[in-house]
Amino acid sequence: MFTRAIVRKPCLAMLSGLTEANMGLPDYNLACAQHHDYIRALKECGLQVTELPAIEDYPDSCFVEDVALLTRKCAILTHPGALSRRGEVSHIEDAIKLFYPNIERINLTGHVEAGDIMMVDDHFYIGLSARTNVEGATQMIRILVKHNLSGSMVEMSELLHLKTGLSYLEKNNLLTFGEMNTHPDFTQFNAIKIDKDEDYAANSVWINGTVLVPKGFPKALHAIQQLGYKTREVAMSEFQKLDGGLSCLSLRF
Ligand code: CIR
């Protein structure tokens, strides 16, 4: 179960955020309204939400998930592969230290963005992407093991982040898309394959029995409901334009 979440308000500079989506520029006011509803959804799932202010210096700073990994036992600050995002780390540290007295960190030779990390109980799957390298993943696994957790590296070649194409919904259920549909590391799970025309919904988030699903993907929504989950749709169009999924907008712990 999760009890808390940390989010950061989108900044106006999000219009120059990193993206390969080719979906046009986000509408800032609509993004703020969607972010507000996202926070409401987290609260509906029973979470106490810490809302951090916007930071104009970092266009992608609302995607807080990438700059830290928060586990049951420790917090680990990452070292993002994207140069423009590295300065976000010290800002999230200020918020995290209120909840985790001892904070671990990935040091400079390694790159990790936690959008590449999927938690399954006490095990952490770490995708090797353009943003997370072997050195970063090796450091991450070393830290996890020190805290009696475990980690493994996942080869990938097509997705931005591991969780762009993968979401663990507990009870052995896994949403998969694209290269993750047949990935050998995940054959033990009950895979729910997301169709290509709804790929964005492969990033959905389980919180305390409810699954947050991006709005506008009816087949994915139905498939998740068929598994017996309560669902809550959240409009995400403005964040999708920046390659940002539902999970990226919060740290849940
Ligand atoms: C980026 O490219 O870094 C941001 N525009 C989107 C980050 C999305 N984060 C995630 O998937 N965990």
Short mmCIF file of C-alpha atoms and ligand atoms in Angstrom, two decimals:
data_model
loop_
_atom_site.label_atom_id
_atom_site.label_comp_id
_atom_site.label_asym_id
_atom_site.label_seq_id
_atom_site.Cartn_x
_atom_site.Cartn_y
_atom_site.Cartn_z
CA MET A 1 0.00 0.00 0.00
CA PHE A 2 1.10 3.58 -0.63
CA THR A 3 0.35 6.43 1.75
CA ARG A 4 2.03 9.44 0.13
CA ALA A 5 2.88 11.02 -3.17
CA ILE A 6 5.07 13.90 -4.30
CA VAL A 7 4.18 15.93 -7.39
CA ARG A 8 5.57 19.11 -8.93
CA LYS A 9 3.43 21.73 -10.66
CA PRO A 10 4.22 22.03 -14.39
CA CYS A 11 6.15 25.18 -15.32
CA LEU A 12 5.42 27.48 -18.24
CA ALA A 13 8.79 26.42 -19.68
CA MET A 14 7.25 22.95 -20.24
CA LEU A 15 6.57 24.22 -23.75
CA SER A 16 10.25 23.60 -24.43
CA GLY A 17 10.34 20.20 -22.70
CA LEU A 18 12.04 17.22 -24.32
CA THR A 19 9.84 15.35 -26.76
CA GLU A 20 9.84 13.09 -29.77
CA ALA A 21 6.04 12.80 -29.87
CA ASN A 22 5.35 15.21 -32.74
CA MET A 23 1.97 16.05 -31.21
CA GLY A 24 2.40 19.82 -31.04
CA LEU A 25 3.03 22.13 -28.10
CA PRO A 26 1.21 21.58 -24.83
CA ASP A 27 -1.44 24.09 -23.74
CA TYR A 28 -0.11 25.29 -20.37
CA ASN A 29 -3.46 26.13 -18.80
CA LEU A 30 -4.94 22.80 -19.82
CA ALA A 31 -1.83 21.03 -18.50
CA CYS A 32 -2.33 22.74 -15.12
CA ALA A 33 -5.99 21.69 -15.06
CA GLN A 34 -5.05 18.11 -15.92
CA HIS A 35 -2.34 18.15 -13.25
CA HIS A 36 -4.90 19.36 -10.74
CA ASP A 37 -7.21 16.46 -11.58
CA TYR A 38 -4.24 14.05 -11.37
CA ILE A 39 -3.67 15.23 -7.80
CA ARG A 40 -7.36 14.76 -7.08
CA ALA A 41 -7.11 11.17 -8.37
CA LEU A 42 -4.11 10.45 -6.11
CA LYS A 43 -6.08 11.75 -3.14
CA GLU A 44 -9.08 9.61 -4.09
CA CYS A 45 -6.73 6.63 -3.81
CA GLY A 46 -6.02 7.62 -0.22
CA LEU A 47 -2.66 9.34 -0.70
CA GLN A 48 -1.44 12.41 1.13
CA VAL A 49 0.04 14.56 -1.62
CA THR A 50 3.01 16.92 -1.28
CA GLU A 51 2.66 19.54 -4.00
CA LEU A 52 5.97 21.16 -4.94
CA PRO A 53 6.12 24.49 -6.78
CA ALA A 54 6.96 24.84 -10.46
CA ILE A 55 10.62 25.39 -11.37
CA GLU A 56 10.95 27.41 -14.57
CA ASP A 57 14.64 26.46 -14.99
CA TYR A 58 13.72 22.86 -15.72
CA PRO A 59 11.07 22.37 -18.44
CA ASP A 60 10.55 18.66 -17.63
CA SER A 61 10.53 19.05 -13.85
CA CYS A 62 6.89 18.03 -13.42
CA PHE A 63 7.97 14.48 -14.36
CA VAL A 64 9.26 13.85 -10.84
CA GLU A 65 9.29 10.08 -11.16
CA ASP A 66 12.53 10.14 -13.14
CA VAL A 67 14.76 11.83 -10.58
CA ALA A 68 14.33 9.53 -7.59
CA LEU A 69 13.44 5.97 -6.68
CA LEU A 70 11.49 5.70 -3.45
CA THR A 71 11.26 2.22 -1.95
CA ARG A 72 9.95 0.72 1.28
CA LYS A 73 13.48 0.80 2.67
CA CYS A 74 15.41 3.62 1.05
CA ALA A 75 15.34 6.60 -1.28
CA ILE A 76 17.79 6.81 -4.16
CA LEU A 77 18.44 9.98 -6.13
CA THR A 78 19.12 9.27 -9.79
CA HIS A 79 21.50 10.86 -12.28
CA PRO A 80 19.35 11.43 -15.38
CA GLY A 81 20.69 10.53 -18.79
CA ALA A 82 19.11 13.70 -20.18
CA LEU A 83 21.54 16.56 -19.52
CA SER A 84 18.77 19.17 -19.26
CA ARG A 85 17.17 17.21 -16.41
CA ARG A 86 20.15 16.71 -14.09
CA GLY A 87 19.53 19.89 -12.11
CA GLU A 88 16.11 18.61 -11.06
CA VAL A 89 17.73 16.13 -8.69
CA SER A 90 18.83 18.56 -5.98
CA HIS A 91 15.36 20.10 -5.96
CA ILE A 92 13.63 16.78 -5.33
CA GLU A 93 16.19 15.96 -2.64
CA ASP A 94 14.84 18.82 -0.52
CA ALA A 95 11.35 17.29 -0.60
CA ILE A 96 12.44 13.70 -0.08
CA LYS A 97 14.66 14.29 2.93
CA LEU A 98 11.59 15.13 4.98
CA PHE A 99 10.52 11.48 4.62
CA TYR A 100 13.81 9.57 4.22
CA PRO A 101 16.62 10.46 6.65
CA ASN A 102 19.36 8.69 4.67
CA ILE A 103 19.34 9.25 0.96
CA GLU A 104 21.42 7.18 -1.46
CA ARG A 105 22.53 8.48 -4.83
CA ILE A 106 23.72 7.35 -8.23
CA ASN A 107 27.10 8.93 -8.84
CA LEU A 108 28.25 10.78 -11.91
CA THR A 109 29.58 7.91 -14.00
CA GLY A 110 26.16 6.25 -14.12
CA HIS A 111 22.93 7.37 -15.72
CA VAL A 112 19.53 6.37 -14.39
CA GLU A 113 16.03 7.78 -14.86
CA ALA A 114 13.53 6.03 -12.62
CA GLY A 115 10.92 5.89 -15.39
CA ASP A 116 13.12 2.96 -16.39
CA ILE A 117 12.50 1.19 -13.09
CA MET A 118 9.51 -1.03 -12.39
CA MET A 119 8.89 -2.32 -8.88
CA VAL A 120 7.45 -5.81 -8.40
CA ASP A 121 7.26 -6.35 -4.65
CA ASP A 122 10.89 -6.17 -3.47
CA HIS A 123 12.39 -6.61 -6.94
CA PHE A 124 13.21 -3.75 -9.29
CA TYR A 125 13.43 -4.23 -13.06
CA ILE A 126 15.78 -1.63 -14.59
CA GLY A 127 15.49 -0.92 -18.31
CA LEU A 128 18.66 -0.12 -20.23
CA SER A 129 17.51 2.77 -22.38
CA ALA A 130 18.99 5.90 -23.91
CA ARG A 131 18.54 7.46 -20.44
CA THR A 132 19.76 4.61 -18.19
CA ASN A 133 23.07 2.87 -18.75
CA VAL A 134 24.70 -0.31 -17.44
CA GLU A 135 26.91 1.65 -15.02
CA GLY A 136 23.88 3.44 -13.54
CA ALA A 137 21.88 0.24 -13.29
CA THR A 138 24.83 -1.54 -11.66
CA GLN A 139 25.08 1.19 -9.03
CA MET A 140 21.32 1.03 -8.48
CA ILE A 141 21.35 -2.74 -7.97
CA ARG A 142 24.25 -2.44 -5.53
CA ILE A 143 22.27 0.06 -3.45
CA LEU A 144 19.09 -2.05 -3.58
CA VAL A 145 20.96 -5.17 -2.43
CA LYS A 146 22.50 -3.22 0.45
CA HIS A 147 18.92 -2.59 1.61
CA ASN A 148 17.82 -6.22 1.19
CA LEU A 149 16.04 -5.51 -2.07
CA SER A 150 16.99 -6.81 -5.51
CA GLY A 151 17.27 -5.55 -9.06
CA SER A 152 17.91 -6.82 -12.57
CA MET A 153 18.69 -5.18 -15.89
CA VAL A 154 16.27 -5.38 -18.81
CA GLU A 155 17.51 -5.06 -22.39
CA MET A 156 15.34 -2.76 -24.50
CA SER A 157 15.72 -0.87 -27.75
CA GLU A 158 12.52 0.91 -28.77
CA LEU A 159 10.86 2.66 -25.85
CA LEU A 160 11.79 5.95 -24.13
CA HIS A 161 11.57 4.41 -20.67
CA LEU A 162 10.86 0.86 -19.47
CA LYS A 163 7.50 1.90 -18.05
CA THR A 164 6.51 3.50 -21.34
CA GLY A 165 5.63 -0.06 -22.35
CA LEU A 166 5.11 -1.82 -19.04
CA SER A 167 3.04 -1.38 -15.87
CA TYR A 168 2.81 -3.81 -12.98
CA LEU A 169 -0.72 -3.90 -11.56
CA GLU A 170 0.04 -6.24 -8.64
CA LYS A 171 -1.44 -9.79 -8.38
CA ASN A 172 0.97 -10.87 -11.14
CA ASN A 173 -0.85 -8.72 -13.75
CA LEU A 174 1.33 -6.76 -16.17
CA LEU A 175 0.33 -4.37 -18.93
CA THR A 176 2.69 -4.75 -21.87
CA PHE A 177 3.21 -2.98 -25.17
CA GLY A 178 5.50 -3.35 -28.18
CA GLU A 179 8.87 -4.94 -27.47
CA MET A 180 7.68 -5.80 -23.95
CA ASN A 181 4.87 -8.06 -25.25
CA THR A 182 7.26 -10.91 -25.86
CA HIS A 183 10.19 -9.91 -23.68
CA PRO A 184 11.80 -13.00 -22.09
CA ASP A 185 12.18 -11.30 -18.68
CA PHE A 186 8.42 -11.08 -18.17
CA THR A 187 7.04 -14.46 -19.27
CA GLN A 188 6.02 -15.41 -15.71
CA PHE A 189 3.45 -12.60 -15.55
CA ASN A 190 -0.14 -12.54 -16.71
CA ALA A 191 0.45 -10.14 -19.62
CA ILE A 192 -2.34 -7.88 -20.81
CA LYS A 193 -1.15 -6.73 -24.22
CA ILE A 194 -2.04 -3.17 -25.12
CA ASP A 195 -2.88 -2.55 -28.81
CA LYS A 196 -0.68 -0.24 -30.86
CA ASP A 197 -3.45 2.36 -31.24
CA GLU A 198 -3.67 2.60 -27.42
CA ASP A 199 0.05 2.31 -26.61
CA TYR A 200 -0.01 5.31 -24.28
CA ALA A 201 -2.28 3.39 -21.87
CA ALA A 202 0.50 0.84 -21.25
CA ASN A 203 1.65 3.37 -18.67
CA SER A 204 -1.13 3.07 -16.10
CA VAL A 205 -0.65 3.13 -12.34
CA TRP A 206 -1.86 0.79 -9.59
CA ILE A 207 -2.49 2.65 -6.33
CA ASN A 208 -4.01 0.80 -3.39
CA GLY A 209 -6.34 -1.33 -5.52
CA THR A 210 -7.35 1.34 -8.01
CA VAL A 211 -5.72 1.66 -11.42
CA LEU A 212 -5.28 5.15 -12.83
CA VAL A 213 -5.65 4.92 -16.61
CA PRO A 214 -5.08 7.74 -19.11
CA LYS A 215 -8.36 9.00 -20.50
CA GLY A 216 -9.36 8.03 -24.02
CA PHE A 217 -8.19 4.43 -24.32
CA PRO A 218 -11.38 2.36 -24.05
CA LYS A 219 -9.94 -1.06 -24.92
CA ALA A 220 -7.20 -0.79 -22.32
CA LEU A 221 -9.68 0.53 -19.74
CA HIS A 222 -12.03 -2.38 -20.39
CA ALA A 223 -9.21 -4.95 -20.18
CA ILE A 224 -8.09 -3.56 -16.81
CA GLN A 225 -11.66 -3.51 -15.50
CA GLN A 226 -12.10 -7.13 -16.66
CA LEU A 227 -9.28 -8.07 -14.27
CA GLY A 228 -11.45 -6.80 -11.42
CA TYR A 229 -9.76 -3.47 -10.71
CA LYS A 230 -11.52 -0.26 -9.88
CA THR A 231 -10.33 2.31 -12.42
CA ARG A 232 -10.04 6.10 -12.52
CA GLU A 233 -9.42 7.86 -15.83
CA VAL A 234 -7.15 10.92 -15.89
CA ALA A 235 -6.87 13.24 -18.90
CA MET A 236 -3.22 13.43 -19.88
CA SER A 237 -3.18 14.88 -23.41
CA GLU A 238 -0.84 17.79 -22.60
CA PHE A 239 1.74 15.57 -20.90
CA GLN A 240 1.51 12.98 -23.67
CA LYS A 241 2.77 15.72 -26.02
CA LEU A 242 6.00 15.67 -23.96
CA ASP A 243 6.29 11.86 -23.88
CA GLY A 244 5.20 11.91 -20.24
CA GLY A 245 2.97 9.14 -18.93
CA LEU A 246 0.78 8.84 -15.84
CA SER A 247 3.46 7.31 -13.66
CA CYS A 248 5.99 10.07 -14.44
CA LEU A 249 3.93 12.77 -12.75
CA SER A 250 4.37 11.46 -9.21
CA LEU A 251 6.58 9.67 -6.74
CA ARG A 252 4.44 7.26 -4.77
CA PHE A 253 5.62 5.69 -1.51
C1 CIR B 1 11.57 13.58 -20.97
O1 CIR B 1 11.78 13.31 -22.16
O2 CIR B 1 12.42 13.42 -20.09
C2 CIR B 1 10.22 14.16 -20.59
N1 CIR B 1 9.75 15.00 -21.62
C3 CIR B 1 9.24 13.05 -20.33
C4 CIR B 1 9.61 12.19 -19.19
C5 CIR B 1 8.69 11.06 -19.02
N2 CIR B 1 9.02 10.30 -17.89
C6 CIR B 1 8.77 9.01 -17.77
O3 CIR B 1 8.35 8.36 -18.72
N3 CIR B 1 9.06 8.43 -16.62
#
